PDB file of C-alpha atoms in Angstrom:
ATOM      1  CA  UNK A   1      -5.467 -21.456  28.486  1.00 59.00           C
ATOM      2  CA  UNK A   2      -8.755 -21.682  30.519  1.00 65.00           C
ATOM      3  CA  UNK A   3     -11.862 -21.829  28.689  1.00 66.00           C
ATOM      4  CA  UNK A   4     -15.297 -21.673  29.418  1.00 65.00           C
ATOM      5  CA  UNK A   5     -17.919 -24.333  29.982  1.00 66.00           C
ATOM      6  CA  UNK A   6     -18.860 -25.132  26.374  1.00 59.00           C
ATOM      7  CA  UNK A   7     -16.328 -23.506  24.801  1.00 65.00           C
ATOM      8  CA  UNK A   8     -13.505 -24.973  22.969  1.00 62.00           C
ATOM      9  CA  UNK A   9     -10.487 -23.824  20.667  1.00 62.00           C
ATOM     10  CA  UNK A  10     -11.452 -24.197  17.043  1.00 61.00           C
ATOM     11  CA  UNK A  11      -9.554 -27.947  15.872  1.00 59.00           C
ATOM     12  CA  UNK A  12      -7.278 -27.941  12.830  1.00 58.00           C
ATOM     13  CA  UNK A  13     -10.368 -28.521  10.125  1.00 56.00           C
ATOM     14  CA  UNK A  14     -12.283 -25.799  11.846  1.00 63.00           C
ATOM     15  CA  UNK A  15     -10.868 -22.476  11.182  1.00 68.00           C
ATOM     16  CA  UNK A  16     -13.808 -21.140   9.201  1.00 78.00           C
ATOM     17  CA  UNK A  17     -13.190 -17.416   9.560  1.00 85.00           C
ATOM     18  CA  UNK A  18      -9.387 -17.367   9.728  1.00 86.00           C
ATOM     19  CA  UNK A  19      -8.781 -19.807   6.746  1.00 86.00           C
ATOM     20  CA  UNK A  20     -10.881 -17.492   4.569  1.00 87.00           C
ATOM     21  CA  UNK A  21      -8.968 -14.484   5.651  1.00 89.00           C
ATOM     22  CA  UNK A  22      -5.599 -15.932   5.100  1.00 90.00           C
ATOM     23  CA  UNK A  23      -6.836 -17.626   1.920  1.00 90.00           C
ATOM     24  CA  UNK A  24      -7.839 -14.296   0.406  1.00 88.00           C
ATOM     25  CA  UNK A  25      -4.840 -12.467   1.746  1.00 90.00           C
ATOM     26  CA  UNK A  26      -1.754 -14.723   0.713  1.00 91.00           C
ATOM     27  CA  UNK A  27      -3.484 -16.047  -2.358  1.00 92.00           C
ATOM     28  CA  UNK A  28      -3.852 -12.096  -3.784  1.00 90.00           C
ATOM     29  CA  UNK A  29       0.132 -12.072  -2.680  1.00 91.00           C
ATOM     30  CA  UNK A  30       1.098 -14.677  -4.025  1.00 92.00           C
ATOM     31  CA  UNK A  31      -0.778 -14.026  -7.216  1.00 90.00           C
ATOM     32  CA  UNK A  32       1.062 -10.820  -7.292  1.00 88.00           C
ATOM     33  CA  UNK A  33       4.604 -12.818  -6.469  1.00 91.00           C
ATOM     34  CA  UNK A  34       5.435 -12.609 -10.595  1.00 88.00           C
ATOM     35  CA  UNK A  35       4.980  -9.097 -10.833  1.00 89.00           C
ATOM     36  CA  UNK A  36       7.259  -8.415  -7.855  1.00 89.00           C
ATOM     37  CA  UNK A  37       9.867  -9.784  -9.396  1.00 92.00           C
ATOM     38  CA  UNK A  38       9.328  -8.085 -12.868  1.00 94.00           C
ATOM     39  CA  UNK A  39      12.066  -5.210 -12.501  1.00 94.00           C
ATOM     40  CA  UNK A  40       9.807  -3.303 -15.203  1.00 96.00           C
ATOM     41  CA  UNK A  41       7.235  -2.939 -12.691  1.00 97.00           C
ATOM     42  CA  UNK A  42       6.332  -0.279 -10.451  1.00 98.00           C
ATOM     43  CA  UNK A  43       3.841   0.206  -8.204  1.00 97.00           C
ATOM     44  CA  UNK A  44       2.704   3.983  -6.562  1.00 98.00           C
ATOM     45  CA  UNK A  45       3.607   2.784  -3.137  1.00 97.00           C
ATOM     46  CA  UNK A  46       7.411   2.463  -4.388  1.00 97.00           C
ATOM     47  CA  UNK A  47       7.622   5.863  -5.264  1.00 98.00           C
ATOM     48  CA  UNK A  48       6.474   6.701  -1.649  1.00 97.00           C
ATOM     49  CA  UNK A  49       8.557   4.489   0.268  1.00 97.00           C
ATOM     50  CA  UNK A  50      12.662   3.502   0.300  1.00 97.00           C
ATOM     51  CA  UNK A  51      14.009   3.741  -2.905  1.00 98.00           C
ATOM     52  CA  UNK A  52      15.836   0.395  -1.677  1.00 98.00           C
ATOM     53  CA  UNK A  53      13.501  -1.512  -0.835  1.00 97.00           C
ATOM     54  CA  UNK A  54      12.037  -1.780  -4.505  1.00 97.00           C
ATOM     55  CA  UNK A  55      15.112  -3.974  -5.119  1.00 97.00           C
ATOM     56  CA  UNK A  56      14.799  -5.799  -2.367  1.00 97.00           C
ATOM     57  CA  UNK A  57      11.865  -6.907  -2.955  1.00 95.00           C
ATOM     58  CA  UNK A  58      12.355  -7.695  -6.593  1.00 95.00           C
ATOM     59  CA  UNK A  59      15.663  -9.946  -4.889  1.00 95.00           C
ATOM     60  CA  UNK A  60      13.619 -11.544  -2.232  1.00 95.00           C
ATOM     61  CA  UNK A  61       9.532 -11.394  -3.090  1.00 93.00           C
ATOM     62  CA  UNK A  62       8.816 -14.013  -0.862  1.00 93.00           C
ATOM     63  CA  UNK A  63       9.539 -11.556   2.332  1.00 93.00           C
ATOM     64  CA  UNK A  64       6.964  -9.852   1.003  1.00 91.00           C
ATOM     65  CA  UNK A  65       4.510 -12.262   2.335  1.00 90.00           C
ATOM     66  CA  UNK A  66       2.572 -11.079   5.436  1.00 89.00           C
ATOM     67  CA  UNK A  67      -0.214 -12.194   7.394  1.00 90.00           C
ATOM     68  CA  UNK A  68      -0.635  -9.979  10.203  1.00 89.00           C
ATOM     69  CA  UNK A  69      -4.051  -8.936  12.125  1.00 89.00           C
ATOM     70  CA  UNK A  70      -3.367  -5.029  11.626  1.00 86.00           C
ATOM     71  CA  UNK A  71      -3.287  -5.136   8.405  1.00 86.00           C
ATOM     72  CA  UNK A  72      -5.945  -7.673   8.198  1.00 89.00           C
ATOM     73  CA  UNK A  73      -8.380  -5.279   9.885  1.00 89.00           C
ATOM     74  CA  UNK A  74      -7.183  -2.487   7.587  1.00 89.00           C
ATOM     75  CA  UNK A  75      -8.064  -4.614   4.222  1.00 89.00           C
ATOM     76  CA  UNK A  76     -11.563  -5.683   6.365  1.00 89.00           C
ATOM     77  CA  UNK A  77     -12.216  -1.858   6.950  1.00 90.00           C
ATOM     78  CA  UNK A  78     -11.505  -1.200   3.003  1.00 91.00           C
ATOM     79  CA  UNK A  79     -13.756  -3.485   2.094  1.00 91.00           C
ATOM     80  CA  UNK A  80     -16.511  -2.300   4.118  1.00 92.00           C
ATOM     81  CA  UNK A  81     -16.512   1.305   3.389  1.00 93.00           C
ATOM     82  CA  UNK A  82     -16.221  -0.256  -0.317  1.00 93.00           C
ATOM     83  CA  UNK A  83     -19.309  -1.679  -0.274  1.00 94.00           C
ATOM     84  CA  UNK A  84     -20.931   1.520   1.325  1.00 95.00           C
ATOM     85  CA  UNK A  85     -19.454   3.641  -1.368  1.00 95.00           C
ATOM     86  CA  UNK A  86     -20.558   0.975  -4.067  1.00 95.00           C
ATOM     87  CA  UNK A  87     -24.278   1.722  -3.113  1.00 95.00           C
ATOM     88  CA  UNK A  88     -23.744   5.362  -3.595  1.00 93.00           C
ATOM     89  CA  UNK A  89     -22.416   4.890  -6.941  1.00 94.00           C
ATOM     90  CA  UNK A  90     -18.986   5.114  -6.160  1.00 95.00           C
ATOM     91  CA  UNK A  91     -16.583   2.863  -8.281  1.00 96.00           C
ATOM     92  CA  UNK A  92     -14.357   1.079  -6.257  1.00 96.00           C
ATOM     93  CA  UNK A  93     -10.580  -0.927  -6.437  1.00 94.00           C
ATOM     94  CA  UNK A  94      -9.789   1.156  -9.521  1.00 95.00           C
ATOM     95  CA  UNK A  95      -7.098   0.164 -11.073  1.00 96.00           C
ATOM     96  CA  UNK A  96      -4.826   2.486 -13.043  1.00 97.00           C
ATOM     97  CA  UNK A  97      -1.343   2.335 -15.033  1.00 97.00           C
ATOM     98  CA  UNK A  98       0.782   4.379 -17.340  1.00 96.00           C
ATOM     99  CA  UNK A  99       3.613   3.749 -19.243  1.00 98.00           C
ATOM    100  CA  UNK A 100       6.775   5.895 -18.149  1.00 98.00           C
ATOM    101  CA  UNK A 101      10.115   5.828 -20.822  1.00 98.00           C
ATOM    102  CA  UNK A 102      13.599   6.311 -18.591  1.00 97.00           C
ATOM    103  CA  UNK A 103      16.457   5.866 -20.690  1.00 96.00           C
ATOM    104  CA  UNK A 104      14.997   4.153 -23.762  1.00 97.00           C
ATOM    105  CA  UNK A 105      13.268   1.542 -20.911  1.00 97.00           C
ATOM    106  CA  UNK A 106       9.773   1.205 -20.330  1.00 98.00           C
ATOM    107  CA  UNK A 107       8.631   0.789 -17.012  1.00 98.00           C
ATOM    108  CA  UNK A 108       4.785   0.370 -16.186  1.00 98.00           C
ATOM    109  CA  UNK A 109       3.668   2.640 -13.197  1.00 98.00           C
ATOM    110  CA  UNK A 110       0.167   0.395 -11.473  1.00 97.00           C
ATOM    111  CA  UNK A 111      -2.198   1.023  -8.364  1.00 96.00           C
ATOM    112  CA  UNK A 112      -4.722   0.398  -7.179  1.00 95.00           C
ATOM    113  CA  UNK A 113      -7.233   3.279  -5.711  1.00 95.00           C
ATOM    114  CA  UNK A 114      -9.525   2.701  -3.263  1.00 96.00           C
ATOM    115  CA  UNK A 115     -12.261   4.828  -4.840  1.00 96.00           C
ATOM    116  CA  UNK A 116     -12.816   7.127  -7.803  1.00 96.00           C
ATOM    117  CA  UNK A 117     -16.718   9.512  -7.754  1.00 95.00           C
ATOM    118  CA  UNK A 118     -16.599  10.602 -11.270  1.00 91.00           C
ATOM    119  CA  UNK A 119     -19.287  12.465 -11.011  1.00 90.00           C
ATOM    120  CA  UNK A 120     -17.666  14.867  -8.357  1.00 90.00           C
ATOM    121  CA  UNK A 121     -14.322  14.019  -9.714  1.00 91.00           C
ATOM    122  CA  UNK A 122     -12.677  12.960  -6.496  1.00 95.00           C
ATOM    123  CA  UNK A 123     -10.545   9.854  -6.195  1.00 96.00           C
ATOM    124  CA  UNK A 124     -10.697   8.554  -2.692  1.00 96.00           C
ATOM    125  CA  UNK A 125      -8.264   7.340  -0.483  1.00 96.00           C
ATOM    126  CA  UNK A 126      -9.059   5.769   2.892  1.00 95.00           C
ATOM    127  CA  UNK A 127      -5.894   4.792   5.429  1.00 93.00           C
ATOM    128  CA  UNK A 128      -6.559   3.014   8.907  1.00 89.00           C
ATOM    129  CA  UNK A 129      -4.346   3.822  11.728  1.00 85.00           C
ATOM    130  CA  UNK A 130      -3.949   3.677  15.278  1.00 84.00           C
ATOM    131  CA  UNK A 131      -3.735   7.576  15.650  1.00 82.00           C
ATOM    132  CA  UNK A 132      -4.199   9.885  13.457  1.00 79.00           C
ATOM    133  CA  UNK A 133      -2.185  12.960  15.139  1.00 80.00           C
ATOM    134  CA  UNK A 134       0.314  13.326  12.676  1.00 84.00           C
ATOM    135  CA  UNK A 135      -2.499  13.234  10.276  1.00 85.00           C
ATOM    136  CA  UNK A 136      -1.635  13.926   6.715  1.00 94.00           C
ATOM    137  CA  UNK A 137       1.459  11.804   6.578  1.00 93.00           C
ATOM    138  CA  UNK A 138       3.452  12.988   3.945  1.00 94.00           C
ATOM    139  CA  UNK A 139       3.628   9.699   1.548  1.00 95.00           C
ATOM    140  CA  UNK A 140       0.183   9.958   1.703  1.00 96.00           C
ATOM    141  CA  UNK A 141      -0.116  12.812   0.371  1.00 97.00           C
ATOM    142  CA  UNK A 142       2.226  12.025  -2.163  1.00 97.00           C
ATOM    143  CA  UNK A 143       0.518   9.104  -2.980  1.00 97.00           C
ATOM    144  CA  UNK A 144      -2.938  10.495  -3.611  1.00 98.00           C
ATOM    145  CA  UNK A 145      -1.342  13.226  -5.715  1.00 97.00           C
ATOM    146  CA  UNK A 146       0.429  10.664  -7.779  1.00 98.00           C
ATOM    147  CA  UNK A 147      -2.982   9.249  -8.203  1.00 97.00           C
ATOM    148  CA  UNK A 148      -4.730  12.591  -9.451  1.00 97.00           C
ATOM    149  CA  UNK A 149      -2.295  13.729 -12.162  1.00 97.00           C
ATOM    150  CA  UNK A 150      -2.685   9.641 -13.217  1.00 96.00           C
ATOM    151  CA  UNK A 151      -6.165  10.858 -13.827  1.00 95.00           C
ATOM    152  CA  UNK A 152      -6.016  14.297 -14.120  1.00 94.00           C
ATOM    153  CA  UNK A 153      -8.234  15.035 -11.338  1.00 96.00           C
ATOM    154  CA  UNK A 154      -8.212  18.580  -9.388  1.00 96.00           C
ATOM    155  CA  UNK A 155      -9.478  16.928  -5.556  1.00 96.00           C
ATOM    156  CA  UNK A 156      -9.125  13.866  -3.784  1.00 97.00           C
ATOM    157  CA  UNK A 157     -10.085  13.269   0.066  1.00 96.00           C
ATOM    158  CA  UNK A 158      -7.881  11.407   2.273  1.00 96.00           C
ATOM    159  CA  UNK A 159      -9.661   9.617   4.900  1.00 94.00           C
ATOM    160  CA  UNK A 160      -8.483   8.144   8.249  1.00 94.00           C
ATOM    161  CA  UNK A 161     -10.083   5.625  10.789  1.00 92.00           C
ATOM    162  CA  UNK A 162      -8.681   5.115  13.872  1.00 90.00           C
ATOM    163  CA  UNK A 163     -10.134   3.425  17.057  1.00 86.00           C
ATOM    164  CA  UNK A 164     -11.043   6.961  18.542  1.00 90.00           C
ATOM    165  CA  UNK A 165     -11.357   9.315  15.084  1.00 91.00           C
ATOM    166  CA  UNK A 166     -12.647   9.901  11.564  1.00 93.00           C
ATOM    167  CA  UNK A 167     -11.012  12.473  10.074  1.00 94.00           C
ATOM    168  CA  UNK A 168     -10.719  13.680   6.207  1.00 95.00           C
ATOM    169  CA  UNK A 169      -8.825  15.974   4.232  1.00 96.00           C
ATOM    170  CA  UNK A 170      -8.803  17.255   1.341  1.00 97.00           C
ATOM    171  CA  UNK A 171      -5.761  17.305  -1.389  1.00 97.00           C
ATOM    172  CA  UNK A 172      -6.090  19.489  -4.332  1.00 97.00           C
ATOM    173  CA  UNK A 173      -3.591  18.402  -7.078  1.00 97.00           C
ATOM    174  CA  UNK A 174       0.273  19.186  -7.342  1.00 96.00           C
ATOM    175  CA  UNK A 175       2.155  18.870 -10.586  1.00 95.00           C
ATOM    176  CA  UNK A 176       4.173  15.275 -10.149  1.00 96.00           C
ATOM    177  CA  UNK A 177       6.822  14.249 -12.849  1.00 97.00           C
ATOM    178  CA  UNK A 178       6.072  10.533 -12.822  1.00 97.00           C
ATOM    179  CA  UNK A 179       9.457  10.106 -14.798  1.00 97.00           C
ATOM    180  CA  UNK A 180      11.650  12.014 -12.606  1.00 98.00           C
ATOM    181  CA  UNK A 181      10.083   9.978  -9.084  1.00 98.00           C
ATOM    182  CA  UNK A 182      10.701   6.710 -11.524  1.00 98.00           C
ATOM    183  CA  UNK A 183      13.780   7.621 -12.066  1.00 98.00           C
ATOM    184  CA  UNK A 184      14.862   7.854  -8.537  1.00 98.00           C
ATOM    185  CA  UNK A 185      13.060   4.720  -7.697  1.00 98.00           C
ATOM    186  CA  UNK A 186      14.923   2.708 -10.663  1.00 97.00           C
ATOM    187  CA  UNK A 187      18.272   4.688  -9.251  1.00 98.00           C
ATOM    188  CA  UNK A 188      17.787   4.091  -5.073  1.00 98.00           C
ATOM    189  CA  UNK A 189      18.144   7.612  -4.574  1.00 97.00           C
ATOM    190  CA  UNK A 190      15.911   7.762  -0.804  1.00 97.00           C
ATOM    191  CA  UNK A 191      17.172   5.502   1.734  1.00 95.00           C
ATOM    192  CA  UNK A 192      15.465   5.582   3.712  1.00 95.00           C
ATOM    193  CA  UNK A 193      12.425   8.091   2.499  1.00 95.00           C
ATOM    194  CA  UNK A 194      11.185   9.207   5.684  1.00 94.00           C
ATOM    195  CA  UNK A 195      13.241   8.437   9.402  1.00 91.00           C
ATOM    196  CA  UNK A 196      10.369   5.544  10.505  1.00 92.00           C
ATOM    197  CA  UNK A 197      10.292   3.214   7.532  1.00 94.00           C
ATOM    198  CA  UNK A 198      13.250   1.040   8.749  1.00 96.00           C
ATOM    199  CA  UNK A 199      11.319   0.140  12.289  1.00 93.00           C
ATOM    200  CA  UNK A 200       8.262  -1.007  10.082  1.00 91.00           C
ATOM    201  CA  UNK A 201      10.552  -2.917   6.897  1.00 94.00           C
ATOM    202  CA  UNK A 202      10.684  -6.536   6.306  1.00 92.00           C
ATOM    203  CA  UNK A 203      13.393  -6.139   4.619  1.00 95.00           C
ATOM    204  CA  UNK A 204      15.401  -4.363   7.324  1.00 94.00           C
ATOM    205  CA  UNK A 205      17.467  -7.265   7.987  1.00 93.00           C
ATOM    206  CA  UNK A 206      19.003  -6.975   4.480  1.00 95.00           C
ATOM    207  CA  UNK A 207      18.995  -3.733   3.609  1.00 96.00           C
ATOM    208  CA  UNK A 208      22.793  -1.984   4.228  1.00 96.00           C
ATOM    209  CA  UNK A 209      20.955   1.560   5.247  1.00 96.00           C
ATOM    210  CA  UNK A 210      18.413  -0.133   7.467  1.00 94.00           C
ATOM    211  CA  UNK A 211      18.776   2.270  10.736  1.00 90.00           C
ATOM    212  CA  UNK A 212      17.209   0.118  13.138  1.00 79.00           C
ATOM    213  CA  UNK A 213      19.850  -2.742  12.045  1.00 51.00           C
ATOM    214  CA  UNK A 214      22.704  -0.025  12.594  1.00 48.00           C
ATOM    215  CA  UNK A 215      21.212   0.779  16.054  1.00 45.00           C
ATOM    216  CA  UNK A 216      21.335  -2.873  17.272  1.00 46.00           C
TER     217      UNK A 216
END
């Protein structure tokens, strides 16, 4: 690669902005490696994603690990329109849980939202993209609604940032049986949920329904 007069790549003790990045990223991961593998653990993006690939990643955790620059700039953008909504008032990172009973077995149901304004009583829900034509996607909905009858809260606004749009929505509450979606999580019931999740799984190389492994 050709640089520039007085530029020069960034030497192995020098990667001030990157190291932080990936030291924040995989450290929260790995912090999070024992509860992956804690079968008695569920998180609200399992009940909006493959039933099977819950147990694969309680199997292999470690594929979990990711450090890739979309996502990077998704977590950046979170935690910039965090701080904007923290000056407003807004409580941010909420985190919630709840005990669900299947079968005499309790499993604890976690997330984490990305912002709750009790005072209007909307929990907030911000998703980066590179288009947002399809916008709502259906597990997001889902996923916001799993989040409102968590808190028993009427509204929540969905919010999407792409390179060319801003967009919002707003999702008034559904009834959600948080024991029956367990229940199909803890009995790999959706596989996959929706047609695309294969092309963007990790775990796709593993998985026996994985459709873009049965199309190769």
């Amino acid at each position: 690669m050709e640089l520039k007069k007085g530029v020069s790549l960034s030497s192995r003790h020098e990667f001030y902005v990157t190291r932080v990045l990936y030291e924040k990223i995989i450290g929260e991961q790995i912090n999070r490696l024992s509860e992956l593998q804690d079968p008695r653990v569920v998180y609200v993006t399992d009940l909006v994603s493959c039933t099977h690939k819950f147990h694969l990643k309680k199997a292999y955790p470690w594929l979990s690990l990711a450090f890739e620059p979309a996502a990077i700039l998704g977590i950046i953008a979170h935690l910039g329109i965090g701080q904007l909504l923290r000056e407003r008032g807004v409580e941010v990172e909420v985190e919630v849980a709840r005990e669900v009973i299947i079968d005499g077995t309790s499993y604890l149901l976690k997330g984490r939202l990305d912002a709750v304004d009790e005072s209007s009583g909307i929990v907030i829900e911000v998703k980066t993209a590179r288009s947002a034509v399809n916008a709502p996607l259906q597990n997001h909905v889902k996923q916001l609604n799993i989040y409102l009858n968590m808190l028993n809260y009427e509204r929540g606004v969905l919010v999407y940032i792409t390179s060319s749009r801003i967009v919002e929505f707003v999702v008034t509450r559904e009834p959600v049986s948080l024991e029956s979606e367990v229940r199909d999580l803890v009995e790999d019931r959706y596989h996959p949920r929706y047609e695309w999740e294969c092309k963007y799984c990790q775990f796709s190389k593993l998985c026996p329904y994985s459709t873009s492994a049965l199309s190769k």
